[in-house]
Tab-separated table of C-alpha atoms in Angstrom:
chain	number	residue	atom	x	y	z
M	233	UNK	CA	21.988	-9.621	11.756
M	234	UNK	CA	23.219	-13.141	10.071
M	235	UNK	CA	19.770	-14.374	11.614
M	236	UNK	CA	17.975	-11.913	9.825
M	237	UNK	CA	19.893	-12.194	6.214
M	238	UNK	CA	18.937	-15.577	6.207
M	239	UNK	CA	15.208	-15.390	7.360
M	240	UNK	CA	15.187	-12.777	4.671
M	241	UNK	CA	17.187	-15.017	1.536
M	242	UNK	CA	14.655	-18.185	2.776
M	243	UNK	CA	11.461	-16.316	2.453
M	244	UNK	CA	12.585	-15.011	-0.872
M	245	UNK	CA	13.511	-18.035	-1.423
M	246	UNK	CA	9.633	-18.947	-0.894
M	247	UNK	CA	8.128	-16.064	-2.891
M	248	UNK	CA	10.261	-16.552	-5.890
M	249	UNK	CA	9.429	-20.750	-6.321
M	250	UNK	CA	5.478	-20.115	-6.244
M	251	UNK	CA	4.379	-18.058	-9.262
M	252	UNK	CA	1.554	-17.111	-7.694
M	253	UNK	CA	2.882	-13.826	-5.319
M	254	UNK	CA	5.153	-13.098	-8.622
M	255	UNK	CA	1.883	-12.933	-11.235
M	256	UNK	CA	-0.063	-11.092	-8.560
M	257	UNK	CA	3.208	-8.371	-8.352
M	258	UNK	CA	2.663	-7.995	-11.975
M	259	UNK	CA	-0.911	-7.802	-11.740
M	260	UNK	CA	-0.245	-5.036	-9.837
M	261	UNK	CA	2.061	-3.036	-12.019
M	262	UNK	CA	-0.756	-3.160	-15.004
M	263	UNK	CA	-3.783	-2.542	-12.936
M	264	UNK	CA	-2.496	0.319	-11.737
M	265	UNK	CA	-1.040	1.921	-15.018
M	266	UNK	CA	-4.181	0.912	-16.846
M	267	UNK	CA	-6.800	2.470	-14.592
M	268	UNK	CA	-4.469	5.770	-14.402
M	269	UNK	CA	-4.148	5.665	-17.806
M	270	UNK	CA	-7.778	5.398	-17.957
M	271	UNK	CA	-8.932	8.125	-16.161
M	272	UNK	CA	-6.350	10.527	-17.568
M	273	UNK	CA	-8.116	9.913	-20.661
M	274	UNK	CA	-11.719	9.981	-19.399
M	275	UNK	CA	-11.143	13.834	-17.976
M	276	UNK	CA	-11.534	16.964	-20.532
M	277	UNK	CA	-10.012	20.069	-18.959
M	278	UNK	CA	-12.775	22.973	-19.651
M	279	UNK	CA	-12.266	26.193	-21.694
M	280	UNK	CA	-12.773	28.378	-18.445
M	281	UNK	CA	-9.560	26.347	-16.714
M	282	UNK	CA	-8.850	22.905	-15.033
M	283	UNK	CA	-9.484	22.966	-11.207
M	284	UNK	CA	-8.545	19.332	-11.044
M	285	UNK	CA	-4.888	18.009	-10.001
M	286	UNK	CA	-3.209	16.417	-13.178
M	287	UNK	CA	-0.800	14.521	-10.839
M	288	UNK	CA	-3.628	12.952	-8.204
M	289	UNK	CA	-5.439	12.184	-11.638
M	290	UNK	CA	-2.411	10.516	-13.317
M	291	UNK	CA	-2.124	8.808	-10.151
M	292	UNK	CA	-5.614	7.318	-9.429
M	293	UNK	CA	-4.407	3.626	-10.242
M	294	UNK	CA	-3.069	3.372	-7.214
M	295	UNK	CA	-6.490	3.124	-5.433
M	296	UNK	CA	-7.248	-0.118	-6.773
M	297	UNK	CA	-3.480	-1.897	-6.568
M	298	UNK	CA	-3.350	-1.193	-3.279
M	299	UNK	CA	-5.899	-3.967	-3.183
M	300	UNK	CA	-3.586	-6.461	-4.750
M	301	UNK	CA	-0.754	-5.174	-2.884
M	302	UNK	CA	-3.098	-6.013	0.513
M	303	UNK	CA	-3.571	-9.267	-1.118
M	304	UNK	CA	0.020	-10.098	-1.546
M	305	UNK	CA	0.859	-9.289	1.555
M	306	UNK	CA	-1.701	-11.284	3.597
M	307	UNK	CA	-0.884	-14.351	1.535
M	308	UNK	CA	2.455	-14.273	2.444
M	309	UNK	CA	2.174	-15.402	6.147
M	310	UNK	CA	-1.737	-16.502	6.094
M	311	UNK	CA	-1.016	-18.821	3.570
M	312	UNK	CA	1.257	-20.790	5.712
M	313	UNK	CA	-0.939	-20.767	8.266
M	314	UNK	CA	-3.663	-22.281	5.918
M	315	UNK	CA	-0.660	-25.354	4.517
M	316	UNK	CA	0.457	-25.782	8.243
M	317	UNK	CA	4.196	-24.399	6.693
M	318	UNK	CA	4.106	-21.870	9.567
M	319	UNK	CA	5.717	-24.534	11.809
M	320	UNK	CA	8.231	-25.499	9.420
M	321	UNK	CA	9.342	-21.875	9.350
M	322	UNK	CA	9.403	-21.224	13.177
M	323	UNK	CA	10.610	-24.660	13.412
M	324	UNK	CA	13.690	-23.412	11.362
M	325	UNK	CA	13.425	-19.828	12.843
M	326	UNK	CA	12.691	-20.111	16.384
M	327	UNK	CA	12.802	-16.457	16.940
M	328	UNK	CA	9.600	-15.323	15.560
M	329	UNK	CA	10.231	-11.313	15.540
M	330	UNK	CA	13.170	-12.130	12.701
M	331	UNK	CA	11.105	-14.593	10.951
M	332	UNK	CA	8.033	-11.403	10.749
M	333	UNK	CA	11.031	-8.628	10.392
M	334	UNK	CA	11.864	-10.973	7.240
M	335	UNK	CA	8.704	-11.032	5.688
M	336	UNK	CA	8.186	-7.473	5.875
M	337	UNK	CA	11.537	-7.080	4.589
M	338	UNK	CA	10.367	-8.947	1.888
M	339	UNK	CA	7.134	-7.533	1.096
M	340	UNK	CA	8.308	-4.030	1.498
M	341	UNK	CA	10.855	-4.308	-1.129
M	342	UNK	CA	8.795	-6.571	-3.916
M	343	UNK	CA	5.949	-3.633	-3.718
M	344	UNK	CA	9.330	-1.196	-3.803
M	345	UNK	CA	9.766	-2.636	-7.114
M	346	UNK	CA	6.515	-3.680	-8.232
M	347	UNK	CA	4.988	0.054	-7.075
M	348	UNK	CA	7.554	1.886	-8.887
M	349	UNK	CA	6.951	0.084	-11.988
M	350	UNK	CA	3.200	0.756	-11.679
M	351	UNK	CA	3.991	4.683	-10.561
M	352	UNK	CA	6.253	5.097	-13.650
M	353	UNK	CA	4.054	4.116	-16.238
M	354	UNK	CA	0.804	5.768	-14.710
M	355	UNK	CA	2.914	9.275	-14.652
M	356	UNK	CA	3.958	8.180	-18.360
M	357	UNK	CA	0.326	7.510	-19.047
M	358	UNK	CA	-0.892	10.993	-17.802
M	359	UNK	CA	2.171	12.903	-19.495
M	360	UNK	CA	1.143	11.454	-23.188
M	361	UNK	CA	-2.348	11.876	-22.213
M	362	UNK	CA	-3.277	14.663	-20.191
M	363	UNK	CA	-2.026	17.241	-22.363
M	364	UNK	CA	-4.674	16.436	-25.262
M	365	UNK	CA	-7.177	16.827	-22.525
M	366	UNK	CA	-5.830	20.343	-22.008
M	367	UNK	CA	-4.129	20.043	-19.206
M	368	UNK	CA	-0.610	21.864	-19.491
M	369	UNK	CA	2.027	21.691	-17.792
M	370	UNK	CA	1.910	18.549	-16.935
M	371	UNK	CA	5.925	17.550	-16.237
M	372	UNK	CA	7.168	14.153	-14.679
M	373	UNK	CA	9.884	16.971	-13.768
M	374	UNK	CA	8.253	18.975	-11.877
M	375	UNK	CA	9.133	19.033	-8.322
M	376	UNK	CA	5.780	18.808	-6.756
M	377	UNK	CA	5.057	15.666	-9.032
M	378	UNK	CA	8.017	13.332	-8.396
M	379	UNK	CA	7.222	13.931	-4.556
M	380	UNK	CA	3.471	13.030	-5.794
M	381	UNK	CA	4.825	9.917	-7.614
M	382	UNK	CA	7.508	8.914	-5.115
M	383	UNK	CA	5.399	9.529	-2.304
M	384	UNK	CA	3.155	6.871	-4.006
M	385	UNK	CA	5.383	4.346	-4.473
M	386	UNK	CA	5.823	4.941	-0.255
M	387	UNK	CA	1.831	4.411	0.387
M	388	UNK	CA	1.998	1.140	-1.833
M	389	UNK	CA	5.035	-0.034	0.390
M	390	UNK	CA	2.747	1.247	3.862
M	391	UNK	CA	-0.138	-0.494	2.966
M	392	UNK	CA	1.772	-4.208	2.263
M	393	UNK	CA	3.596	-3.348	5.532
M	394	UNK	CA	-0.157	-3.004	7.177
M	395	UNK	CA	-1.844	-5.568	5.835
M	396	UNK	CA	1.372	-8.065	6.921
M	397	UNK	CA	0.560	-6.515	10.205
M	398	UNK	CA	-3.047	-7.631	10.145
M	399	UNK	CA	-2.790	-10.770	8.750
M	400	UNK	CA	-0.255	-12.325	11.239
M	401	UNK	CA	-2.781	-11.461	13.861
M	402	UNK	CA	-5.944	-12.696	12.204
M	403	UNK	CA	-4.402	-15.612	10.504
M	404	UNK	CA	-7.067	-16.228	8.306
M	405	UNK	CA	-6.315	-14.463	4.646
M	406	UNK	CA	-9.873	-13.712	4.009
M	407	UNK	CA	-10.622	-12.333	6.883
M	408	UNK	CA	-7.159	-10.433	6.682
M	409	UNK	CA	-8.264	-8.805	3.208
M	410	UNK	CA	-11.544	-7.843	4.593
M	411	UNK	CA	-9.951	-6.189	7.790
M	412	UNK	CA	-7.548	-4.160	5.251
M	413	UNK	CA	-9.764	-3.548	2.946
M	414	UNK	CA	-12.513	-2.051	5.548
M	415	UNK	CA	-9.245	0.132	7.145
M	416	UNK	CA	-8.912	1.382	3.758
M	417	UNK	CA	-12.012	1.816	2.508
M	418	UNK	CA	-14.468	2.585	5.732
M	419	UNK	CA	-13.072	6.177	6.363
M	420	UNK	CA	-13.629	7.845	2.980
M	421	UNK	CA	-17.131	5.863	2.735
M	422	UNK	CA	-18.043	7.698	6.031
M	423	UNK	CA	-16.897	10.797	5.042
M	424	UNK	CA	-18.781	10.620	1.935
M	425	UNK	CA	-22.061	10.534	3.833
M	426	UNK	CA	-21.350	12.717	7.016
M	427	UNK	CA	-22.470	16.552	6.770
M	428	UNK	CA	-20.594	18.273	9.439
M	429	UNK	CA	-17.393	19.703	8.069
M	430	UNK	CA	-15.744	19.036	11.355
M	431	UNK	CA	-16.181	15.378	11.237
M	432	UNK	CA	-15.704	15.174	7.423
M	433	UNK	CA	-12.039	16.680	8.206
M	434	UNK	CA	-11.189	14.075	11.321
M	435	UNK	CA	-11.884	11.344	9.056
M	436	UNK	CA	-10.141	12.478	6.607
M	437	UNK	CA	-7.077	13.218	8.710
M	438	UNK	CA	-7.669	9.641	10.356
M	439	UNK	CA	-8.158	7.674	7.650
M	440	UNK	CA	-4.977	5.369	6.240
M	441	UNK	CA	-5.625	5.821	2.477
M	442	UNK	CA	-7.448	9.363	2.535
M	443	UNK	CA	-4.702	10.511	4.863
M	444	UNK	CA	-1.493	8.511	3.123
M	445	UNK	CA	-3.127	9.982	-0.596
M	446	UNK	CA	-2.408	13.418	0.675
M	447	UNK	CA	1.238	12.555	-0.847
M	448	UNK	CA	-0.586	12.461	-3.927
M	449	UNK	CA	-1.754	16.256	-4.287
M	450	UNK	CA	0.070	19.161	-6.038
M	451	UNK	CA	-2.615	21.754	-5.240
M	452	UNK	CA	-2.305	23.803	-2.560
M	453	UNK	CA	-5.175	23.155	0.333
M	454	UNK	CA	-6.824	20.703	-1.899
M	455	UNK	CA	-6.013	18.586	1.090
M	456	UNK	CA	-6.979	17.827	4.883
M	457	UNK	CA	-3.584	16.729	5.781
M	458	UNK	CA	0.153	17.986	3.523
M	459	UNK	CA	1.453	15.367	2.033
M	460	UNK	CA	4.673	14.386	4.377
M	461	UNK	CA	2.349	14.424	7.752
M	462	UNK	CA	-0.509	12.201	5.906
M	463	UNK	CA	2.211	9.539	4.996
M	464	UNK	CA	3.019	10.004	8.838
M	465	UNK	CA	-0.587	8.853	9.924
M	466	UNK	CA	-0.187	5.871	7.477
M	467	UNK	CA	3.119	5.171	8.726
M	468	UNK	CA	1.355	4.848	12.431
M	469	UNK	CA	-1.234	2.434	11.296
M	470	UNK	CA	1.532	-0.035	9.705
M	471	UNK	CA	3.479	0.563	12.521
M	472	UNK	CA	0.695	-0.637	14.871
M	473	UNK	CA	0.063	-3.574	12.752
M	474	UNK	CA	2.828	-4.888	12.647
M	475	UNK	CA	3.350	-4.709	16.480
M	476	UNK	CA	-0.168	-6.194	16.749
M	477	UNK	CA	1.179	-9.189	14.709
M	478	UNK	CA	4.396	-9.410	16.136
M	479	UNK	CA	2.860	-9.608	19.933
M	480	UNK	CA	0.051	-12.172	18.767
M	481	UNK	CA	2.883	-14.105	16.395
M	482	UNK	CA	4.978	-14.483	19.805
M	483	UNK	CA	2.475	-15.544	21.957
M	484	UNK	CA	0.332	-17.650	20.502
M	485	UNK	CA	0.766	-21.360	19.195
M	486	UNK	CA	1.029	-21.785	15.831
């Protein structure tokens, strides 16, 4: 446990003295508030009632961080593969699981922080805006909502925890971003252009971001998964990544 306190204070250590990972967390926070902001204003509830979900559309930022999140997180080991520091910090840290179990200690709670910032003020966003757009109701309070909103602040979290995962196996960050990106992206694509309802619901169910969104929804059956069991399938993915990276971090030179 002393190992891993220290693995964790020296790559915070790291991440704090390069502005670059601290900019990007920022980056973040805005992108995300500012497209949900965005599209909370860009949606006009009709006269005859509002069949979409106020707290999924308050919430839509969180689509595009999670691509600076994925970004973050690869840089944060593939970038020391790319200087050659990897072998400083194995060097240092023989044991390579702590040295990974640091980073994602790491990652997970800067995209705690950085995600809740970003969560807060795209919730904010849709409670000043949505209303005007005739959408009542709308309540930060509301039970089904602060699951919505925490539950995004989780997938954020999942998704830097996955794309650590994939970028201690592939090494290479842009290849890692690609990889992430394409697990993100590929299974709603598909979806969009299959026509059997069957396989439209599988890759829904299977996909990391259509099935770790679920979280997101506060209409009943608007979904293919509830909310708690598509942060589950999520949950899996990271968890494979990162034992994908942990097996090719311990094995092979670096």
């Amino acid at each position: 446990m002393t190992g891993l306190r220290r693995a964790v204070h020296a790559e915070w250590t790291k991440v704090r003295t390069l502005p670059g990972p601290l900019w990007l967390l920022a980056a973040v926070a805005v992108l995300t508030a500012a497209v949900s902001a965005a599209a909370a204003a860009a949606v006009h509830c009709p006269a005859a009632g509002c069949t979409q979900d106020p707290a999924k559309l308050s919430l839509t930022g969180v689509e595009f961080g999670q691509a600076g999140v994925a970004v973050l997180a690869v840089l944060l080991i593939s970038g020391e593969y790319g200087t050659g520091m990897i072998r400083t910090t194995v060097t240092a840290m023989p044991r390579r699981t702590t040295v990974l179990a640091a980073k994602a200690a790491v990652v997970a709670g800067l995209v705690l922080v950085a995600g809740t910032v970003a969560v807060g003020g795209s919730v904010l966003a849709g409670r000043l805006i949505l209303p005007g757009n005739g959408f009542t109701g709308f309540s930060p309070a509301h039970g089904p909502v602060l699951r919505a909103a925490a539950g995004s602040v989780v997938y954020l979290v999942l998704v830097g925890l996955l794309s650590l995962g994939v970028a201690t196996a592939v090494r290479d960050s842009a290849a890692a971003v690609g990889v992430v990106l394409g697990l993100l992206y590929l299974f709603p694509i598909l979806a969009s252009v299959v026509s059997d309802p069957h396989v439209y619901r599988r890759l829904e169910q299977a996909g990391p971001m259509t099935a770790g969104l679920a979280v997101q929804s506060t209409l009943p059956g608007s979904e293919a998964l509830g909310p708690y069991a598509g942060l589950a399938v999520l949950t899996a993915w990271a968890t494979a990544a990162l034992l994908l990276g942990a097996a090719t971090f311990h094995h092979r030179d670096t």
